[in-house]
Amino acid sequence: MPDLTTTYLGLQLKNPLVASASPLSKKVDTVRRLENAEVAAVVMYSLFEEQITHESQELDHYLERGTYSFAESLNYFPDMDRYNVGPELYLEHLHNVKQAVDIPVIGSLNGVSTGGWIEYAQRIEEAGADALELNIYDVPTDLDMTGAELEDAYVQLVRDVRARVKLPIALKLSPFFTSMPNMAKRFVGAGANGLVLFNRFYQPDLDLEELEVIPNLELSTSHELRLPLRWIAILYGRIEADFALTSGVHTAQDVLKAVMAGANVTMMTSTLLANGVGRLMHILTDLQEWMQEHEYESIQQMRGSMSQRAIADPAAFERANYMKALNSFDQYVR
Ligand SMILES: Cc1cc2nc3c(=O)[nH]c(=O)nc-3n(C[C@H](O)[C@H](O)[C@H](O)COP(=O)(O)O)c2cc1C
């Protein structure tokens, strides 16, 4: 049997399959079922900055009106109050989950500004989490805010959270940075132990009949794997951080690609919501079979084997392959 063990944020994991932040962690029983289905670790659904501060005018306004027409960032989880409970109940639930299972449980904090709310990082540590995932989900709409100012603020946020906890910190990032490598380096310099690539942004749609903005939360497909895959492949071995790949992991092939690019773990939500937690067992079986057929002994052995540093043609991950890819469609012109 191939050795599926891996490490992530200093945690020893039995395989590279992790359940990412989602409603799957809202009930202790579901987390137990995930554990029975051999998931290696669970990231809790997020505790949101807005939930903690709860004083944003926009949020109050939005809650009163119950529409989706306010800042796009609030549309991430429009039913936030229903999606999550309050901060205290979140901590209690985290504690209960931790008591109920043997697998590592990673707490999740979701916000963008530094401020009182980040004390909850410490509270999450006290509640027994094995690590903390910090999700910077931001949709900046201010015309006067520069990229550099925003980037500095995000780095400061990581520093501030780092100062509050001893826990390993993973940073869940958006793909929308002008210089991803530089930001990755700065975040790790500020104290992040791992990078979770990438946050999936839920794009609102327009209802043409009702003339309303509708929040659009669609599940992913394997196609979305490629963006994080490329960036993990480029960053692997160049900065001192672990990598988790999230977005588009649905099959054993997706897991294999992620590991070969350099991921320590792969994270899943969509496929587990669509197919049930039993999907994990299928992916694990397929993973083992594939590794046996291809004579790989361990996950460790294949990790980073197709990263940019390892492959014969590093330009394949860069612009140099762009023209070639475009030209490959010439034959379809009729
Ligand atoms: C219904 C739902 C709820 C989610 N809740 C959270 C959350 O609370 N915090 C967070 O960081 N990500 C959250 N996510 C994002 C997932 O953790 C994951 O990163 C994303 O769905 C991409 O992975 P996938 O392609 O496997 O779905 C949520 C996703 C879905 C579909």
Tab-separated table of N, CA and C in Angstrom, residues 41-170:
chain	number	residue	atom	x	y	z
A	41	ALA	N	-8.221	15.986	8.120
A	41	ALA	CA	-8.412	17.140	9.013
A	41	ALA	C	-9.628	17.916	8.531
A	42	VAL	N	-10.130	18.766	9.420
A	42	VAL	CA	-11.314	19.567	9.070
A	42	VAL	C	-11.036	21.032	9.371
A	43	VAL	N	-11.371	21.892	8.410
A	43	VAL	CA	-11.357	23.326	8.690
A	43	VAL	C	-12.785	23.719	9.030
A	44	MET	N	-12.937	24.399	10.154
A	44	MET	CA	-14.272	24.845	10.566
A	44	MET	C	-14.784	25.942	9.640
A	45	TYR	N	-16.100	26.054	9.524
A	45	TYR	CA	-16.671	27.218	8.823
A	45	TYR	C	-16.179	28.473	9.546
A	46	SER	N	-16.217	29.602	8.841
A	46	SER	CA	-15.567	30.798	9.390
A	46	SER	C	-16.390	31.530	10.437
A	47	LEU	N	-15.643	32.127	11.337
A	47	LEU	CA	-16.201	33.155	12.202
A	47	LEU	C	-15.853	34.479	11.512
A	48	PHE	N	-16.875	35.276	11.205
A	48	PHE	CA	-16.672	36.473	10.392
A	48	PHE	C	-16.457	37.727	11.231
A	49	GLU	N	-15.598	38.574	10.702
A	49	GLU	CA	-15.360	39.880	11.331
A	49	GLU	C	-16.690	40.596	11.597
A	50	GLU	N	-17.569	40.587	10.597
A	50	GLU	CA	-18.844	41.298	10.737
A	50	GLU	C	-19.691	40.719	11.863
A	51	GLN	N	-19.553	39.427	12.052
A	51	GLN	CA	-20.307	38.772	13.106
A	51	GLN	C	-19.828	39.231	14.472
A	52	ILE	N	-18.522	39.463	14.546
A	52	ILE	CA	-17.936	39.828	15.823
A	52	ILE	C	-18.188	41.305	16.114
A	53	THR	N	-17.875	42.143	15.172
A	53	THR	CA	-18.063	43.572	15.422
A	53	THR	C	-19.546	43.932	15.337
A	54	HIS	N	-20.175	43.417	14.319
A	54	HIS	CA	-21.616	43.552	14.157
A	54	HIS	C	-22.111	44.972	14.294
A	55	GLU	N	-21.271	45.932	13.967
A	55	GLU	CA	-21.726	47.303	14.162
A	55	GLU	C	-21.649	48.094	12.863
A	56	SER	N	-21.232	47.400	11.808
A	56	SER	CA	-21.158	48.088	10.528
A	56	SER	C	-22.544	48.562	10.109
A	57	GLN	N	-22.613	49.814	9.747
A	57	GLN	CA	-23.907	50.382	9.356
A	57	GLN	C	-24.494	49.633	8.168
A	58	GLU	N	-23.610	49.346	7.231
A	58	GLU	CA	-24.080	48.654	6.038
A	58	GLU	C	-24.724	47.324	6.405
A	59	LEU	N	-24.067	46.642	7.334
A	59	LEU	CA	-24.575	45.335	7.704
A	59	LEU	C	-25.942	45.455	8.370
A	60	ASP	N	-26.053	46.441	9.294
A	60	ASP	CA	-27.340	46.634	9.971
A	60	ASP	C	-28.430	46.945	8.954
A	61	HIS	N	-28.058	47.867	8.076
A	61	HIS	CA	-28.997	48.280	7.043
A	61	HIS	C	-29.446	47.070	6.220
A	62	TYR	N	-28.445	46.311	5.847
A	62	TYR	CA	-28.709	45.134	5.028
A	62	TYR	C	-29.607	44.131	5.760
A	63	LEU	N	-29.312	43.954	7.035
A	63	LEU	CA	-30.104	42.981	7.793
A	63	LEU	C	-31.546	43.453	7.938
A	64	GLU	N	-31.711	44.782	8.129
A	64	GLU	CA	-33.076	45.310	8.244
A	64	GLU	C	-33.859	45.118	6.949
A	65	ARG	N	-33.169	45.486	5.857
A	65	ARG	CA	-33.877	45.459	4.577
A	65	ARG	C	-33.965	44.066	3.971
A	66	GLY	N	-32.990	43.265	4.324
A	66	GLY	CA	-32.991	41.905	3.792
A	66	GLY	C	-32.789	41.853	2.301
A	67	THR	N	-32.094	42.837	1.738
A	67	THR	CA	-31.807	42.770	0.301
A	67	THR	C	-30.325	42.490	0.109
A	68	TYR	N	-29.972	42.322	-1.131
A	68	TYR	CA	-28.573	42.002	-1.421
A	68	TYR	C	-27.866	43.170	-2.090
A	69	SER	N	-28.444	44.372	-1.947
A	69	SER	CA	-27.967	45.462	-2.783
A	69	SER	C	-26.845	46.286	-2.150
A	70	PHE	N	-26.288	45.824	-1.054
A	70	PHE	CA	-25.221	46.599	-0.434
A	70	PHE	C	-23.857	46.092	-0.859
A	71	ALA	N	-22.845	46.501	-0.121
A	71	ALA	CA	-21.476	46.190	-0.544
A	71	ALA	C	-21.357	44.728	-0.945
A	72	GLU	N	-20.670	44.522	-2.027
A	72	GLU	CA	-20.578	43.173	-2.573
A	72	GLU	C	-19.996	42.196	-1.551
A	73	SER	N	-19.103	42.732	-0.735
A	73	SER	CA	-18.463	41.845	0.231
A	73	SER	C	-19.480	41.223	1.178
A	74	LEU	N	-20.579	41.933	1.395
A	74	LEU	CA	-21.583	41.381	2.303
A	74	LEU	C	-22.394	40.270	1.654
A	75	ASN	N	-22.259	40.189	0.355
A	75	ASN	CA	-23.022	39.162	-0.341
A	75	ASN	C	-22.369	37.785	-0.271
A	76	TYR	N	-21.196	37.741	0.317
A	76	TYR	CA	-20.495	36.465	0.379
A	76	TYR	C	-21.402	35.416	1.003
A	77	PHE	N	-21.864	35.751	2.180
A	77	PHE	CA	-22.853	34.876	2.801
A	77	PHE	C	-24.010	35.737	3.277
A	78	PRO	N	-24.955	35.995	2.374
A	78	PRO	CA	-26.026	36.928	2.707
A	78	PRO	C	-26.775	36.517	3.968
A	79	ASP	N	-26.924	35.261	4.194
A	79	ASP	CA	-27.655	34.827	5.379
A	79	ASP	C	-26.704	34.571	6.520
A	80	MET	N	-25.793	35.526	6.710
A	80	MET	CA	-24.732	35.280	7.666
A	80	MET	C	-25.262	34.875	9.038
A	81	ASP	N	-26.332	35.572	9.446
A	81	ASP	CA	-26.843	35.256	10.773
A	81	ASP	C	-27.384	33.834	10.848
A	82	ARG	N	-27.865	33.382	9.710
A	82	ARG	CA	-28.362	32.011	9.721
A	82	ARG	C	-27.232	31.026	9.459
A	83	TYR	N	-26.265	31.486	8.625
A	83	TYR	CA	-25.150	30.600	8.297
A	83	TYR	C	-24.355	30.285	9.553
A	84	ASN	N	-24.095	31.323	10.288
A	84	ASN	CA	-23.327	31.152	11.510
A	84	ASN	C	-24.164	31.517	12.722
A	85	VAL	N	-23.668	31.123	13.854
A	85	VAL	CA	-24.329	31.547	15.078
A	85	VAL	C	-23.574	32.765	15.610
A	86	GLY	N	-23.453	32.986	16.880
A	86	GLY	CA	-22.660	34.111	17.379
A	86	GLY	C	-21.265	33.645	17.716
A	87	PRO	N	-20.353	34.592	17.986
A	87	PRO	CA	-18.964	34.227	18.281
A	87	PRO	C	-18.827	33.248	19.449
A	88	GLU	N	-19.606	33.470	20.511
A	88	GLU	CA	-19.466	32.593	21.681
A	88	GLU	C	-19.897	31.171	21.351
A	89	LEU	N	-21.003	31.085	20.612
A	89	LEU	CA	-21.482	29.747	20.242
A	89	LEU	C	-20.506	29.070	19.277
A	90	TYR	N	-19.880	29.890	18.446
A	90	TYR	CA	-18.883	29.345	17.514
A	90	TYR	C	-17.755	28.671	18.310
A	91	LEU	N	-17.282	29.368	19.321
A	91	LEU	CA	-16.167	28.838	20.120
A	91	LEU	C	-16.588	27.564	20.849
A	92	GLU	N	-17.804	27.598	21.365
A	92	GLU	CA	-18.315	26.424	22.078
A	92	GLU	C	-18.426	25.234	21.117
A	93	HIS	N	-18.918	25.528	19.935
A	93	HIS	CA	-19.065	24.465	18.935
A	93	HIS	C	-17.703	23.899	18.531
A	94	LEU	N	-16.754	24.793	18.317
A	94	LEU	CA	-15.391	24.363	17.977
A	94	LEU	C	-14.843	23.429	19.070
A	95	HIS	N	-15.048	23.832	20.295
A	95	HIS	CA	-14.602	23.025	21.429
A	95	HIS	C	-15.264	21.639	21.404
A	96	ASN	N	-16.559	21.627	21.148
A	96	ASN	CA	-17.288	20.358	21.106
A	96	ASN	C	-16.806	19.463	19.966
A	97	VAL	N	-16.566	20.087	18.818
A	97	VAL	CA	-16.075	19.310	17.669
A	97	VAL	C	-14.736	18.685	18.030
A	98	LYS	N	-13.884	19.500	18.605
A	98	LYS	CA	-12.536	19.043	18.976
A	98	LYS	C	-12.603	17.850	19.946
A	99	GLN	N	-13.542	17.912	20.867
A	99	GLN	CA	-13.701	16.814	21.834
A	99	GLN	C	-14.197	15.531	21.157
A	100	ALA	N	-14.977	15.727	20.081
A	100	ALA	CA	-15.685	14.587	19.492
A	100	ALA	C	-14.847	13.774	18.510
A	101	VAL	N	-13.783	14.367	17.979
A	101	VAL	CA	-13.013	13.656	16.947
A	101	VAL	C	-11.528	13.637	17.283
A	102	ASP	N	-10.806	12.721	16.619
A	102	ASP	CA	-9.363	12.625	16.859
A	102	ASP	C	-8.542	13.370	15.808
A	103	ILE	N	-9.174	13.684	14.687
A	103	ILE	CA	-8.438	14.378	13.622
A	103	ILE	C	-8.221	15.847	13.995
A	104	PRO	N	-7.189	16.468	13.429
A	104	PRO	CA	-6.977	17.897	13.701
A	104	PRO	C	-8.147	18.753	13.229
A	105	VAL	N	-8.452	19.773	14.019
A	105	VAL	CA	-9.530	20.707	13.692
A	105	VAL	C	-8.918	22.103	13.577
A	106	ILE	N	-9.145	22.726	12.438
A	106	ILE	CA	-8.549	24.029	12.167
A	106	ILE	C	-9.643	25.086	12.260
A	107	GLY	N	-9.446	26.083	13.116
A	107	GLY	CA	-10.437	27.155	13.238
A	107	GLY	C	-10.299	28.115	12.066
A	108	SER	N	-11.355	28.869	11.782
A	108	SER	CA	-11.294	29.788	10.636
A	108	SER	C	-11.855	31.154	10.994
A	109	LEU	N	-11.040	32.156	10.743
A	109	LEU	CA	-11.424	33.536	11.013
A	109	LEU	C	-11.432	34.268	9.681
A	110	ASN	N	-12.488	35.044	9.448
A	110	ASN	CA	-12.687	35.623	8.123
A	110	ASN	C	-12.915	37.127	8.237
A	111	GLY	N	-11.974	37.902	7.711
A	111	GLY	CA	-12.146	39.349	7.778
A	111	GLY	C	-11.009	40.067	7.085
A	112	VAL	N	-11.031	41.396	7.131
A	112	VAL	CA	-10.007	42.152	6.403
A	112	VAL	C	-9.318	43.244	7.212
A	113	SER	N	-9.988	43.785	8.213
A	113	SER	CA	-9.359	44.921	8.886
A	113	SER	C	-8.746	44.478	10.204
A	114	THR	N	-7.708	45.216	10.635
A	114	THR	CA	-7.198	44.899	11.958
A	114	THR	C	-8.159	45.555	12.948
A	115	GLY	N	-8.222	45.038	14.138
A	115	GLY	CA	-9.169	45.604	15.105
A	115	GLY	C	-9.478	44.577	16.163
A	116	GLY	N	-10.382	44.961	17.065
A	116	GLY	CA	-10.707	44.130	18.211
A	116	GLY	C	-11.097	42.705	17.857
A	117	TRP	N	-11.743	42.541	16.711
A	117	TRP	CA	-12.268	41.225	16.352
A	117	TRP	C	-11.183	40.153	16.269
A	118	ILE	N	-9.918	40.587	15.984
A	118	ILE	CA	-8.898	39.541	15.812
A	118	ILE	C	-8.489	38.890	17.134
A	119	GLU	N	-8.981	39.459	18.255
A	119	GLU	CA	-8.761	38.756	19.521
A	119	GLU	C	-9.372	37.360	19.483
A	120	TYR	N	-10.310	37.201	18.585
A	120	TYR	CA	-10.944	35.886	18.468
A	120	TYR	C	-9.986	34.818	17.972
A	121	ALA	N	-8.866	35.249	17.413
A	121	ALA	CA	-7.829	34.277	17.044
A	121	ALA	C	-7.378	33.544	18.310
A	122	GLN	N	-7.164	34.332	19.334
A	122	GLN	CA	-6.748	33.773	20.624
A	122	GLN	C	-7.830	32.895	21.233
A	123	ARG	N	-9.063	33.358	21.107
A	123	ARG	CA	-10.172	32.580	21.660
A	123	ARG	C	-10.294	31.239	20.940
A	124	ILE	N	-10.026	31.264	19.643
A	124	ILE	CA	-10.081	30.019	18.864
A	124	ILE	C	-8.963	29.082	19.337
A	125	GLU	N	-7.826	29.655	19.635
A	125	GLU	CA	-6.716	28.850	20.168
A	125	GLU	C	-7.121	28.232	21.513
A	126	GLU	N	-7.706	29.050	22.363
A	126	GLU	CA	-8.117	28.569	23.687
A	126	GLU	C	-9.202	27.495	23.596
A	127	ALA	N	-10.018	27.604	22.564
A	127	ALA	CA	-11.100	26.615	22.399
A	127	ALA	C	-10.562	25.257	21.947
A	128	GLY	N	-9.281	25.200	21.611
A	128	GLY	CA	-8.668	23.899	21.330
A	128	GLY	C	-8.315	23.624	19.884
A	129	ALA	N	-8.416	24.633	19.021
A	129	ALA	CA	-8.089	24.399	17.604
A	129	ALA	C	-6.621	23.989	17.462
A	130	ASP	N	-6.359	23.184	16.439
A	130	ASP	CA	-4.984	22.737	16.190
A	130	ASP	C	-4.218	23.729	15.323
A	131	ALA	N	-4.939	24.560	14.626
A	131	ALA	CA	-4.324	25.592	13.780
A	131	ALA	C	-5.410	26.613	13.460
A	132	LEU	N	-4.991	27.713	12.877
A	132	LEU	CA	-5.946	28.765	12.526
A	132	LEU	C	-5.817	29.096	11.053
A	133	GLU	N	-6.961	29.127	10.374
A	133	GLU	CA	-6.965	29.593	8.988
A	133	GLU	C	-7.544	31.002	8.994
A	134	LEU	N	-6.799	31.913	8.397
A	134	LEU	CA	-7.252	33.296	8.317
A	134	LEU	C	-7.635	33.569	6.871
A	135	ASN	N	-8.899	33.891	6.690
A	135	ASN	CA	-9.413	34.102	5.337
A	135	ASN	C	-9.579	35.597	5.091
A	136	ILE	N	-8.733	36.129	4.204
A	136	ILE	CA	-8.871	37.551	3.850
A	136	ILE	C	-9.764	37.634	2.620
A	137	TYR	N	-11.042	37.834	2.881
A	137	TYR	CA	-11.983	37.924	1.753
A	137	TYR	C	-12.383	39.381	1.606
A	138	ASP	N	-11.905	40.003	0.558
A	138	ASP	CA	-12.154	41.430	0.413
A	138	ASP	C	-12.486	41.766	-1.034
A	139	VAL	N	-13.456	42.639	-1.194
A	139	VAL	CA	-13.776	43.128	-2.535
A	139	VAL	C	-13.667	44.646	-2.473
A	140	PRO	N	-12.457	45.173	-2.648
A	140	PRO	CA	-12.273	46.618	-2.477
A	140	PRO	C	-12.964	47.405	-3.594
A	141	THR	N	-13.734	48.411	-3.201
A	141	THR	CA	-14.457	49.206	-4.206
A	141	THR	C	-14.105	50.695	-4.112
A	142	ASP	N	-13.207	51.042	-3.203
A	142	ASP	CA	-12.818	52.440	-2.994
A	142	ASP	C	-11.857	52.879	-4.098
A	143	LEU	N	-12.257	53.909	-4.848
A	143	LEU	CA	-11.442	54.356	-5.984
A	143	LEU	C	-10.094	54.937	-5.548
A	144	ASP	N	-10.010	55.387	-4.310
A	144	ASP	CA	-8.776	56.032	-3.870
A	144	ASP	C	-7.820	55.102	-3.135
A	145	MET	N	-8.249	53.904	-2.896
A	145	MET	CA	-7.392	52.946	-2.175
A	145	MET	C	-6.431	52.293	-3.171
A	146	THR	N	-5.150	52.424	-2.931
A	146	THR	CA	-4.194	51.833	-3.877
A	146	THR	C	-3.926	50.372	-3.517
A	147	GLY	N	-3.418	49.655	-4.478
A	147	GLY	CA	-3.064	48.258	-4.241
A	147	GLY	C	-2.037	48.145	-3.123
A	148	ALA	N	-1.054	49.060	-3.147
A	148	ALA	CA	0.019	49.002	-2.147
A	148	ALA	C	-0.537	49.199	-0.738
A	149	GLU	N	-1.504	50.133	-0.606
A	149	GLU	CA	-2.102	50.380	0.720
A	149	GLU	C	-2.838	49.142	1.217
A	150	LEU	N	-3.593	48.541	0.313
A	150	LEU	CA	-4.335	47.339	0.694
A	150	LEU	C	-3.395	46.214	1.098
A	151	GLU	N	-2.359	46.033	0.287
A	151	GLU	CA	-1.414	44.953	0.572
A	151	GLU	C	-0.754	45.153	1.935
A	152	ASP	N	-0.375	46.401	2.222
A	152	ASP	CA	0.240	46.682	3.533
A	152	ASP	C	-0.741	46.342	4.659
A	153	ALA	N	-2.009	46.694	4.442
A	153	ALA	CA	-3.012	46.436	5.482
A	153	ALA	C	-3.175	44.930	5.706
A	154	TYR	N	-3.183	44.162	4.634
A	154	TYR	CA	-3.321	42.701	4.779
A	154	TYR	C	-2.117	42.113	5.528
A	155	VAL	N	-0.933	42.609	5.186
A	155	VAL	CA	0.272	42.089	5.846
A	155	VAL	C	0.225	42.442	7.339
A	156	GLN	N	-0.242	43.665	7.621
A	156	GLN	CA	-0.353	44.078	9.025
A	156	GLN	C	-1.344	43.189	9.769
A	157	LEU	N	-2.430	42.835	9.102
A	157	LEU	CA	-3.427	41.959	9.715
A	157	LEU	C	-2.797	40.614	10.092
A	158	VAL	N	-1.998	40.076	9.194
A	158	VAL	CA	-1.338	38.794	9.486
A	158	VAL	C	-0.396	38.962	10.679
A	159	ARG	N	0.359	40.058	10.684
A	159	ARG	CA	1.274	40.312	11.804
A	159	ARG	C	0.508	40.392	13.126
A	160	ASP	N	-0.624	41.098	13.093
A	160	ASP	CA	-1.402	41.280	14.319
A	160	ASP	C	-1.965	39.956	14.825
A	161	VAL	N	-2.432	39.141	13.906
A	161	VAL	CA	-2.962	37.831	14.330
A	161	VAL	C	-1.811	36.968	14.852
A	162	ARG	N	-0.686	37.036	14.159
A	162	ARG	CA	0.494	36.248	14.583
A	162	ARG	C	0.883	36.591	16.018
A	163	ALA	N	0.785	37.900	16.344
A	163	ALA	CA	1.191	38.346	17.675
A	163	ALA	C	0.264	37.799	18.760
A	164	ARG	N	-0.930	37.366	18.375
A	164	ARG	CA	-1.906	36.926	19.377
A	164	ARG	C	-1.914	35.430	19.630
A	165	VAL	N	-1.418	34.659	18.684
A	165	VAL	CA	-1.519	33.203	18.858
A	165	VAL	C	-0.194	32.489	18.618
A	166	LYS	N	-0.068	31.336	19.280
A	166	LYS	CA	1.088	30.479	19.021
A	166	LYS	C	0.749	29.458	17.949
A	167	LEU	N	-0.538	29.303	17.701
A	167	LEU	CA	-0.999	28.313	16.721
A	167	LEU	C	-0.355	28.529	15.359
A	168	PRO	N	-0.157	27.454	14.594
A	168	PRO	CA	0.216	27.654	13.200
A	168	PRO	C	-0.904	28.401	12.465
A	169	ILE	N	-0.513	29.305	11.596
A	169	ILE	CA	-1.507	30.093	10.854
A	169	ILE	C	-1.404	29.785	9.361
A	170	ALA	N	-2.553	29.499	8.774
A	170	ALA	CA	-2.623	29.368	7.313
A	170	ALA	C	-3.427	30.549	6.790
